[in-house]
CSV table of C-alpha atoms and ligand atoms in Angstrom, one decimal:
chain,number,residue,atom,x,y,z
A,23,MET,CA,0.0,0.0,0.0
A,24,SER,CA,1.4,3.4,-0.7
A,25,LEU,CA,0.0,6.8,0.3
A,26,LYS,CA,-0.2,9.9,-1.8
A,27,ARG,CA,2.6,12.4,-1.1
A,28,ASP,CA,2.9,14.8,-4.1
A,29,ASN,CA,1.7,17.9,-2.2
A,30,SER,CA,3.9,17.1,0.8
A,31,ASP,CA,7.0,16.7,-1.5
A,32,GLU,CA,6.2,19.8,-3.5
A,33,LEU,CA,5.8,21.9,-0.3
A,34,PHE,CA,9.1,20.5,1.1
A,35,LEU,CA,10.9,21.5,-2.1
A,36,ARG,CA,9.5,25.0,-1.8
A,37,ALA,CA,10.4,25.1,1.9
A,38,SER,CA,14.0,23.9,1.3
A,39,LYS,CA,14.6,27.1,-0.7
A,40,VAL,CA,13.4,29.5,2.1
A,41,ILE,CA,13.7,27.6,5.3
A,42,PRO,CA,17.0,26.0,6.5
A,43,GLY,CA,16.6,22.3,6.0
A,44,GLY,CA,13.0,22.7,4.8
A,45,ILE,CA,11.8,21.5,8.2
A,46,TYR,CA,14.1,21.7,11.2
A,47,GLY,CA,14.2,20.5,14.8
A,48,HIS,CA,12.7,17.3,16.1
A,49,VAL,CA,10.2,17.2,13.2
A,50,THR,CA,12.8,17.2,10.5
A,51,PRO,CA,12.1,14.3,8.1
A,52,VAL,CA,15.5,12.7,8.8
A,53,ALA,CA,14.5,12.1,12.4
A,54,GLY,CA,11.3,10.3,11.4
A,55,LEU,CA,10.5,8.2,8.3
A,56,PRO,CA,11.3,10.6,5.4
A,57,ARG,CA,9.6,8.5,2.6
A,58,HIS,CA,6.7,7.3,4.7
A,59,PHE,CA,5.6,10.1,7.0
A,60,PRO,CA,4.0,13.1,5.4
A,61,HIS,CA,5.9,16.4,5.7
A,62,TYR,CA,2.9,18.6,6.2
A,63,THR,CA,-0.5,18.4,8.0
A,64,GLU,CA,-3.7,19.9,6.7
A,65,SER,CA,-6.0,19.5,9.7
A,66,ALA,CA,-6.7,17.4,12.7
A,67,ILE,CA,-9.5,16.4,15.0
A,68,GLY,CA,-9.7,14.0,17.9
A,69,CYS,CA,-6.9,11.4,17.4
A,70,ARG,CA,-6.7,11.7,13.6
A,71,PHE,CA,-5.1,14.1,11.2
A,72,LYS,CA,-5.2,14.6,7.5
A,73,ASP,CA,-2.0,15.4,5.6
A,74,VAL,CA,-1.8,17.8,2.7
A,75,ASP,CA,-2.4,14.9,0.3
A,76,GLY,CA,-5.6,14.0,1.9
A,77,ASN,CA,-4.3,10.8,3.6
A,78,GLU,CA,-5.9,10.2,7.0
A,79,TRP,CA,-3.8,9.0,9.9
A,80,ILE,CA,-4.5,7.6,13.4
A,81,ASP,CA,-2.1,9.7,15.4
A,82,PHE,CA,0.1,8.2,18.2
A,83,MET,CA,2.3,11.3,18.5
A,84,CYS,CA,-0.2,14.0,19.6
A,85,GLY,CA,1.9,16.8,18.2
A,86,PHE,CA,4.9,15.3,20.0
A,87,GLY,CA,2.9,15.4,23.2
A,88,ALA,CA,1.4,18.9,22.9
A,89,ILE,CA,-2.1,17.4,22.6
A,90,LEU,CA,-3.6,15.5,25.5
A,91,HIS,CA,-7.4,15.7,25.1
A,92,GLY,CA,-7.4,15.3,21.4
A,93,TYR,CA,-7.1,17.9,18.6
A,94,SER,CA,-9.7,20.7,18.6
A,95,GLU,CA,-11.3,19.6,21.9
A,96,PRO,CA,-14.5,21.5,21.8
A,97,ARG,CA,-14.6,22.9,25.4
A,98,ILE,CA,-11.0,24.0,25.1
A,99,GLU,CA,-11.6,25.6,21.7
A,100,ALA,CA,-14.6,27.4,23.1
A,101,ALA,CA,-12.6,28.8,26.1
A,102,ALA,CA,-9.9,30.0,23.7
A,103,GLU,CA,-12.5,31.5,21.3
A,104,GLY,CA,-14.2,33.3,24.2
A,105,GLN,CA,-10.9,35.0,25.1
A,106,ARG,CA,-9.9,35.6,21.5
A,107,SER,CA,-13.0,37.7,21.0
A,108,LYS,CA,-11.7,40.0,23.8
A,109,GLY,CA,-8.1,40.0,22.6
A,110,SER,CA,-4.9,38.0,23.4
A,111,VAL,CA,-1.8,40.2,24.1
A,112,PHE,CA,-2.2,43.5,25.9
A,113,ASN,CA,0.0,45.9,27.8
A,114,GLN,CA,-1.0,44.2,31.0
A,115,PRO,CA,-1.8,40.6,31.8
A,116,SER,CA,-5.4,39.6,31.9
A,117,SER,CA,-7.4,38.2,34.7
A,118,VAL,CA,-7.2,34.7,33.3
A,119,MET,CA,-3.5,34.7,34.3
A,120,VAL,CA,-4.5,35.0,37.9
A,121,ASP,CA,-7.2,32.3,37.5
A,122,LEU,CA,-4.7,30.0,35.9
A,123,ALA,CA,-2.1,30.5,38.7
A,124,GLU,CA,-4.8,29.9,41.3
A,125,SER,CA,-5.9,26.7,39.5
A,126,LEU,CA,-2.4,25.3,39.3
A,127,THR,CA,-1.6,26.1,43.0
A,128,GLN,CA,-4.9,24.4,44.0
A,129,LYS,CA,-4.2,21.3,42.0
A,130,ILE,CA,-0.5,20.7,42.6
A,131,ASP,CA,0.0,20.0,46.2
A,132,PHE,CA,3.4,21.6,46.9
A,133,ALA,CA,2.8,24.6,44.6
A,134,ASP,CA,2.4,28.0,46.2
A,135,TRP,CA,3.0,30.2,43.1
A,136,SER,CA,3.2,29.9,39.4
A,137,VAL,CA,4.8,31.8,36.5
A,138,PHE,CA,4.2,31.4,32.8
A,139,ALA,CA,6.0,31.3,29.5
A,140,LYS,CA,5.6,29.7,26.1
A,141,ASN,CA,7.8,26.7,25.9
A,142,GLY,CA,9.3,24.1,28.2
A,143,SER,CA,12.8,25.3,27.5
A,144,ASP,CA,11.9,28.8,28.7
A,145,LEU,CA,11.1,27.6,32.1
A,146,THR,CA,13.6,24.7,32.6
A,147,THR,CA,16.3,27.3,32.0
A,148,TRP,CA,14.6,29.8,34.3
A,149,ALA,CA,14.1,27.2,37.0
A,150,ILE,CA,17.9,26.4,37.2
A,151,ARG,CA,18.6,30.1,37.2
A,152,LEU,CA,16.2,30.5,40.1
A,153,ALA,CA,18.0,27.7,42.0
A,154,ARG,CA,21.3,29.5,41.5
A,155,GLU,CA,19.8,32.8,42.6
A,156,PHE,CA,18.4,31.2,45.7
A,157,SER,CA,21.4,29.2,46.7
A,158,GLY,CA,24.3,31.2,45.3
A,159,LYS,CA,25.8,27.9,44.1
A,160,PRO,CA,26.7,27.4,40.4
A,161,TYR,CA,26.5,23.7,39.6
A,162,VAL,CA,23.4,21.8,38.3
A,163,ILE,CA,23.1,18.1,38.1
A,164,LYS,CA,21.0,16.4,35.4
A,165,GLY,CA,20.5,12.9,34.1
A,166,LYS,CA,22.7,11.8,31.2
A,167,GLY,CA,20.8,11.8,27.9
A,168,ILE,CA,17.7,13.6,29.4
A,169,TYR,CA,16.2,16.3,27.3
A,170,HIS,CA,15.3,19.6,28.9
A,171,GLY,CA,15.1,21.8,25.8
A,172,VAL,CA,17.2,23.8,23.4
A,173,ASP,CA,19.1,26.2,25.6
A,174,SER,CA,22.8,25.9,25.6
A,175,TRP,CA,23.2,24.3,29.1
A,176,CYS,CA,21.2,21.3,28.0
A,177,ASP,CA,20.9,21.3,24.2
A,178,PRO,CA,21.8,17.8,23.0
A,179,GLY,CA,22.7,19.1,19.5
A,180,LEU,CA,26.3,19.8,18.5
A,181,GLY,CA,26.1,23.2,16.7
A,182,GLY,CA,27.0,26.7,18.0
A,183,LYS,CA,28.2,25.6,21.4
A,184,ILE,CA,31.3,26.5,23.5
A,185,LYS,CA,32.5,24.3,26.3
A,186,GLU,CA,31.7,27.0,28.9
A,187,ASP,CA,28.0,26.5,28.1
A,188,GLN,CA,27.9,23.2,30.0
A,189,SER,CA,30.9,23.7,32.3
A,190,LYS,CA,28.7,23.9,35.4
A,191,ILE,CA,26.5,21.0,34.4
A,192,LEU,CA,27.2,17.6,35.9
A,193,GLU,CA,25.6,14.3,34.8
A,194,PHE,CA,24.8,10.9,36.2
A,195,GLU,CA,23.3,7.8,34.6
A,196,TRP,CA,19.6,7.3,35.3
A,197,ASN,CA,19.0,5.1,38.3
A,198,ASN,CA,22.7,5.1,39.3
A,199,LEU,CA,22.5,6.5,42.8
A,200,ASP,CA,26.1,5.8,43.6
A,201,GLN,CA,27.2,8.1,40.7
A,202,LEU,CA,24.8,10.8,42.0
A,203,ARG,CA,26.2,10.4,45.6
A,204,ASN,CA,29.8,10.7,44.2
A,205,LEU,CA,29.0,13.9,42.4
A,206,ILE,CA,27.4,15.4,45.5
A,207,VAL,CA,30.5,14.5,47.5
A,208,SER,CA,33.0,15.8,44.9
A,209,PHE,CA,31.1,19.1,44.4
A,210,GLU,CA,30.2,19.6,48.1
A,211,ASN,CA,28.3,22.9,48.7
A,212,GLN,CA,28.5,23.9,45.1
A,213,ILE,CA,25.4,22.3,43.7
A,214,SER,CA,22.3,24.4,43.4
A,215,SER,CA,19.8,22.0,41.9
A,216,LEU,CA,19.1,18.6,40.5
A,217,ILE,CA,16.8,18.6,37.5
A,218,LEU,CA,15.1,15.3,36.4
A,219,THR,CA,12.2,14.0,34.4
A,220,PRO,CA,9.9,11.6,36.4
A,221,TYR,CA,11.3,8.6,34.4
A,222,HIS,CA,13.9,8.4,31.6
A,223,HIS,CA,12.1,8.8,28.3
A,224,ALA,CA,15.1,9.0,25.9
A,225,ALA,CA,14.8,9.2,22.2
A,226,PHE,CA,16.3,6.3,20.2
A,227,ALA,CA,16.1,4.1,23.3
A,228,PRO,CA,13.7,2.2,25.4
A,229,SER,CA,12.2,4.1,28.3
A,230,VAL,CA,13.5,3.3,31.8
A,231,MET,CA,11.3,3.7,34.9
A,232,PRO,CA,12.9,4.7,38.3
A,233,SER,CA,14.2,1.8,40.4
A,234,GLU,CA,12.3,1.1,43.6
A,235,ASN,CA,14.0,3.5,45.9
A,236,PHE,CA,15.2,6.0,43.3
A,237,TRP,CA,12.9,8.9,44.1
A,238,SER,CA,12.9,8.5,47.9
A,239,ASP,CA,16.7,8.4,47.8
A,240,VAL,CA,17.0,11.3,45.4
A,241,GLU,CA,14.7,13.4,47.6
A,242,GLU,CA,16.6,12.5,50.7
A,243,LEU,CA,20.0,13.3,49.1
A,244,CYS,CA,18.7,16.7,47.9
A,245,ARG,CA,17.3,17.6,51.4
A,246,ALA,CA,20.5,16.4,53.2
A,247,ASN,CA,22.7,18.5,50.9
A,248,ASP,CA,20.6,21.6,50.3
A,249,ILE,CA,20.1,20.9,46.7
A,250,LEU,CA,16.8,22.1,45.1
A,251,LEU,CA,14.9,19.3,43.3
A,252,ILE,CA,13.4,20.4,40.0
A,253,LEU,CA,10.9,18.2,38.3
A,254,ASP,CA,10.8,18.5,34.5
A,255,ASP,CA,7.2,17.4,33.9
A,256,VAL,CA,7.0,19.1,30.5
A,257,ARG,CA,6.3,15.9,28.6
A,258,THR,CA,4.7,13.8,31.3
A,259,GLY,CA,2.5,16.4,33.0
A,260,TRP,CA,-1.2,15.1,33.4
A,261,ARG,CA,-0.3,11.9,31.7
A,262,LEU,CA,0.7,10.0,34.9
A,263,HIS,CA,-1.2,11.7,37.7
A,264,LYS,CA,-3.8,14.4,37.8
A,265,GLY,CA,-1.9,16.2,40.6
A,266,GLY,CA,1.5,16.1,38.7
A,267,SER,CA,3.9,13.2,38.0
A,268,HIS,CA,5.6,13.5,41.4
A,269,LYS,CA,2.4,12.1,42.9
A,270,TYR,CA,2.7,9.0,40.6
A,271,PHE,CA,6.2,8.3,42.0
A,272,ASN,CA,5.4,9.7,45.5
A,273,PHE,CA,8.0,12.4,46.0
A,274,THR,CA,7.9,16.2,46.4
A,275,PRO,CA,10.0,18.5,44.2
A,276,ASP,CA,10.7,22.2,45.1
A,277,LEU,CA,10.0,23.4,41.6
A,278,ALA,CA,8.2,21.8,38.6
A,279,VAL,CA,7.9,22.8,35.0
A,280,TYR,CA,4.9,21.9,32.7
A,281,SER,CA,4.0,22.6,29.1
A,282,LYS,CA,2.7,20.2,26.4
A,283,GLY,CA,-0.4,18.7,28.0
A,284,LEU,CA,-1.2,21.9,29.9
A,285,GLY,CA,-2.3,23.9,26.9
A,286,ASN,CA,-3.6,21.1,24.6
A,287,GLY,CA,-1.9,22.7,21.6
A,288,TYR,CA,-1.8,26.3,22.8
A,289,ALA,CA,1.7,27.7,23.4
A,290,ILE,CA,2.1,27.8,27.2
A,291,SER,CA,4.4,26.6,29.9
A,292,ALA,CA,4.3,27.0,33.7
A,293,CYS,CA,6.8,26.7,36.5
A,294,VAL,CA,5.4,26.2,40.0
A,295,GLY,CA,7.3,26.4,43.2
A,296,LYS,CA,7.3,26.4,47.0
A,297,ASP,CA,6.8,29.5,49.0
A,298,PHE,CA,10.4,29.7,50.3
A,299,LEU,CA,11.5,30.3,46.6
A,300,LYS,CA,9.1,33.1,45.9
A,301,ASP,CA,11.4,36.0,46.9
A,302,ALA,CA,14.3,34.7,44.9
A,303,SER,CA,12.0,34.1,41.9
A,304,LYS,CA,11.3,37.8,41.7
A,305,GLU,CA,15.0,38.4,41.1
A,306,VAL,CA,15.3,36.2,37.9
A,307,PHE,CA,14.0,38.3,35.0
A,308,LEU,CA,11.2,36.6,33.1
A,309,THR,CA,9.4,37.9,30.1
A,310,GLY,CA,8.7,37.5,26.4
A,311,SER,CA,6.9,39.4,23.7
A,312,CYS,CA,3.7,37.3,23.8
A,313,TRP,CA,4.1,35.6,27.1
A,314,ASN,CA,1.0,37.2,28.6
A,315,ASP,CA,-1.1,35.7,25.8
A,316,ALA,CA,-4.6,35.4,27.3
A,317,VAL,CA,-5.9,33.0,24.7
A,318,SER,CA,-3.4,30.3,25.6
A,319,MET,CA,-4.0,30.9,29.2
A,320,ALA,CA,-7.8,30.5,28.8
A,321,ALA,CA,-7.2,27.3,26.8
A,322,ALA,CA,-4.8,26.0,29.5
A,323,LEU,CA,-7.3,26.9,32.3
A,324,LYS,CA,-10.0,24.8,30.6
A,325,SER,CA,-7.5,22.0,29.7
A,326,LEU,CA,-6.3,21.8,33.3
A,327,GLU,CA,-9.9,21.8,34.7
A,328,ILE,CA,-10.7,18.8,32.4
A,329,SER,CA,-7.5,17.0,33.2
A,330,TYR,CA,-8.2,17.3,36.9
A,331,SER,CA,-12.0,16.8,37.1
A,332,GLU,CA,-12.1,13.9,34.6
A,333,ASN,CA,-8.8,12.4,35.8
A,334,VAL,CA,-7.5,12.3,32.3
A,335,ALA,CA,-4.1,10.8,33.5
A,336,GLU,CA,-5.9,7.7,34.8
A,337,SER,CA,-7.9,7.5,31.5
A,338,VAL,CA,-4.9,7.7,29.2
A,339,LEU,CA,-3.0,5.2,31.4
A,340,SER,CA,-5.9,2.8,31.2
A,341,LYS,CA,-6.5,3.2,27.4
A,342,GLY,CA,-2.8,2.9,26.9
A,343,ALA,CA,-2.6,-0.3,29.1
A,344,ASP,CA,-5.2,-2.0,26.8
A,345,PHE,CA,-3.5,-0.8,23.7
A,346,VAL,CA,0.0,-1.9,24.9
A,347,ASN,CA,-1.4,-5.3,25.9
A,348,GLN,CA,-3.0,-5.9,22.6
A,349,ILE,CA,0.1,-4.8,20.6
A,350,GLU,CA,2.3,-7.2,22.7
A,351,LEU,CA,-0.2,-10.0,22.2
A,352,LYS,CA,-0.2,-9.4,18.4
A,353,ALA,CA,3.6,-9.4,18.4
A,354,ARG,CA,3.6,-12.8,20.1
A,355,GLU,CA,1.1,-14.1,17.5
A,356,PHE,CA,3.7,-13.3,14.9
A,357,ASP,CA,6.6,-14.5,17.1
A,358,LEU,CA,8.1,-11.0,17.2
A,359,PRO,CA,10.1,-10.0,20.3
A,360,LEU,CA,8.4,-6.6,20.8
A,361,VAL,CA,7.8,-5.0,24.2
A,362,MET,CA,6.3,-1.7,25.0
A,363,THR,CA,8.5,0.2,27.5
A,364,GLY,CA,7.6,3.1,29.8
A,365,PRO,CA,4.2,4.0,31.2
A,366,PRO,CA,1.3,2.9,28.9
A,367,SER,CA,0.1,6.5,28.4
A,368,MET,CA,3.5,7.2,26.7
A,369,PRO,CA,4.8,3.8,25.4
A,370,PHE,CA,8.0,3.3,23.5
A,371,PRO,CA,8.2,0.1,21.5
A,372,TRP,CA,11.3,-2.0,21.6
A,373,PHE,CA,12.3,-5.1,19.6
A,374,ALA,CA,14.9,-7.3,21.4
A,375,ASP,CA,18.4,-7.3,19.7
A,376,ASP,CA,17.4,-4.3,17.5
A,377,ASN,CA,20.1,-1.8,18.7
A,378,ASN,CA,20.4,-0.1,15.3
A,379,LEU,CA,16.6,0.3,15.4
A,380,PHE,CA,16.2,-1.1,11.8
A,381,ARG,CA,13.5,-3.5,12.8
A,382,LEU,CA,11.5,-0.8,14.6
A,383,GLN,CA,11.9,1.6,11.7
A,384,ARG,CA,10.7,-1.1,9.3
A,385,PHE,CA,7.7,-1.9,11.6
A,386,CYS,CA,6.8,1.8,11.7
A,387,GLU,CA,7.2,2.1,7.9
A,388,LEU,CA,4.8,-0.8,7.3
A,389,SER,CA,2.4,0.7,9.9
A,390,ALA,CA,2.6,4.1,8.1
A,391,ASN,CA,1.6,2.5,4.9
A,392,ARG,CA,-1.6,1.5,6.8
A,393,GLY,CA,-2.3,5.0,8.1
A,394,LEU,CA,-0.7,4.6,11.6
A,395,TYR,CA,1.6,7.4,12.8
A,396,PHE,CA,3.9,5.3,14.9
A,397,HIS,CA,7.3,7.0,15.5
A,398,PRO,CA,10.4,4.8,15.4
A,399,HIS,CA,12.6,7.0,17.6
A,400,HIS,CA,10.4,8.8,20.1
A,401,ASN,CA,7.9,7.6,22.7
A,402,TRP,CA,4.3,7.6,21.5
A,403,PHE,CA,1.4,9.3,23.2
A,404,ILE,CA,-2.1,8.1,23.9
A,405,SER,CA,-4.7,10.8,23.3
A,406,ASN,CA,-7.7,10.9,25.6
A,407,SER,CA,-9.8,11.3,22.5
A,408,MET,CA,-9.0,7.8,21.5
A,409,GLN,CA,-11.9,5.5,21.8
A,410,VAL,CA,-12.0,1.7,21.9
A,411,ASP,CA,-12.8,1.6,18.1
A,412,ASP,CA,-9.8,3.8,17.3
A,413,LEU,CA,-7.5,1.6,19.3
A,414,GLU,CA,-8.9,-1.6,17.9
A,415,GLU,CA,-8.4,-0.3,14.4
A,416,ALA,CA,-4.8,0.7,15.2
A,417,VAL,CA,-4.1,-2.8,16.6
A,418,GLU,CA,-5.6,-4.5,13.6
A,419,HIS,CA,-3.4,-2.4,11.2
A,420,ALA,CA,-0.4,-2.9,13.4
A,421,GLY,CA,-1.1,-6.7,13.2
A,422,GLU,CA,-1.0,-6.4,9.4
A,423,ALA,CA,2.3,-4.6,9.6
A,424,MET,CA,3.7,-7.3,11.9
A,425,ASN,CA,2.6,-10.0,9.5
A,426,ALA,CA,4.3,-8.2,6.6
A,427,LEU,CA,7.4,-7.7,8.8
A,428,LYS,CA,7.5,-11.4,9.7
A,429,ASN,CA,7.2,-12.3,6.0
A,430,GLU,CA,10.1,-10.1,5.1
A,431,SER,CA,12.5,-11.6,7.6
B,13,PLP,C1,11.1,16.6,29.2
B,13,PLP,C2,11.2,17.8,28.3
B,13,PLP,N1,11.7,18.9,28.9
B,13,PLP,C3,11.7,20.1,28.2
B,13,PLP,C4,11.3,20.1,26.9
B,13,PLP,C5,11.4,21.4,26.1
B,13,PLP,O1,10.2,21.9,25.8
B,13,PLP,P1,9.9,22.9,24.6
B,13,PLP,O2,10.2,22.1,23.4
B,13,PLP,O3,8.5,23.3,24.7
B,13,PLP,O4,10.9,24.0,24.8
B,13,PLP,C6,10.8,19.0,26.3
B,13,PLP,C7,10.3,19.0,24.9
B,13,PLP,O5,10.1,17.9,24.3
B,13,PLP,C8,10.7,17.8,27.0
B,13,PLP,O6,10.2,16.6,26.5
C-alpha cells in the first residue's frame, strides 16, 4: 500500500529554498521516516489528522505530546475562542493569568505560586537560574541523555556551542544513585539543583522507569545536601497523575515545569514552586513578547480543569494499558520480540536485539503504509480522544504490519 505524497513533497521542495533544512528541529524528516511520514499536516480532529495529500492518519504522537485531550477539543476551543473575542496580548496581563495560577496552585499539592512562558525550555532554564539565585551555588546536576530543551546548558545538539555553556552541568546515569552520591561529595556545597524527568524517556532508546528506591533516595539526598529538586514534567504532566507526576512516584519537588499537556496545543508553559523560593524568583527576570497571551491561558485553564476533574491521566493510562497489551499479544502471535516500554500513556516500542533500530523503523514504515503514525525514535502518546474503536483499528493495522514484517525476515 502506498500513500499519496505529491503535495507534501512539493511543499518540502519550496520550503527547502526559504527555510533552512526545509523542516528543522525534532520534526525534521530525517529524524522520522522521510519516505513514509507526510511532511505537512492539513487538519486534525480528535486522534486523527489529515496530511496535505488527503491521507488520514491515526495519530500516536499527539503533536509530540502537545495534545492530551485530542485535537480541537470543543470545550478548550470554546474557552480559547471566548478569550480571542476579547483579545490576546495586551500591555497588562489579563485576569485569566490569575485564574490559571490559582488553579495550578490548588491542583498541585506543593505549589504556592506559578509563572508562565511559552515553551518548556523557557522555564527549565529559568528554574535552574532561580535555583542558582536562591542558593548562590553554580552547579546543576542532570540525568545523562535527558532532554530539557534547546538552551545551551542542555541542548543535545552539536552546533553553536562553546564548552563553557555546559561547564557547570554535571551528569549521572539514570538510576545510578552511587554516581549521584559521588557527584554530590565531589562538588560539596557547590550544587544548586538537580533537575530530572519523572522517568527516563530518551529518544532512540527504550524508556526506563525509576528503580524502587530511586525517588525516595533522590529526595533524601537533595534535602540532606541543600540541593533544590526540579521536576521537568514538560512531557509527562497530566499523563501520569492528575496532581502532577511527582504524585505518581510519591516524592515532592521544590519546583516543577509543565508545558505540552497543559495547553492542549496552545503555546504555554508554567513553573510552579514552593513559597520559600518566591522572593528569589522575583530576582530572575522573566518575560517575552507574547508571554501574557490570554488565549493560551484561557485554553490552559480549561484543559487543566478537564485533566483534573475527569482524571485524564488515569484515563490515558488505562486506554494505553489496553493498547499496549493488545500490541504485545499481536507481536507474540507473529513471534516478534516486541515489548512496549515506559508507562502505557506514553509507550516506547522496543524489539529485542534491535540496537540499530532497523526493525523498529521497518515496523513503523509498514504501519505508516496503513495509516498509523507510529514514531520509530520517540515515545508515542495516547490521546484521551482515542476510543475503543480507534485503538482496535490501530491494533488491527499494526497486526497487518507485523505480518508483513515477519514475511520479510
Ligand atoms: C522533558 C522535556 N523537557 C523540556 C522540553 C522542552 O520543551 P519545549 O520544546 O517546549 O521547549 C521537552 C520537549 O520535548 C521535554 O520533553
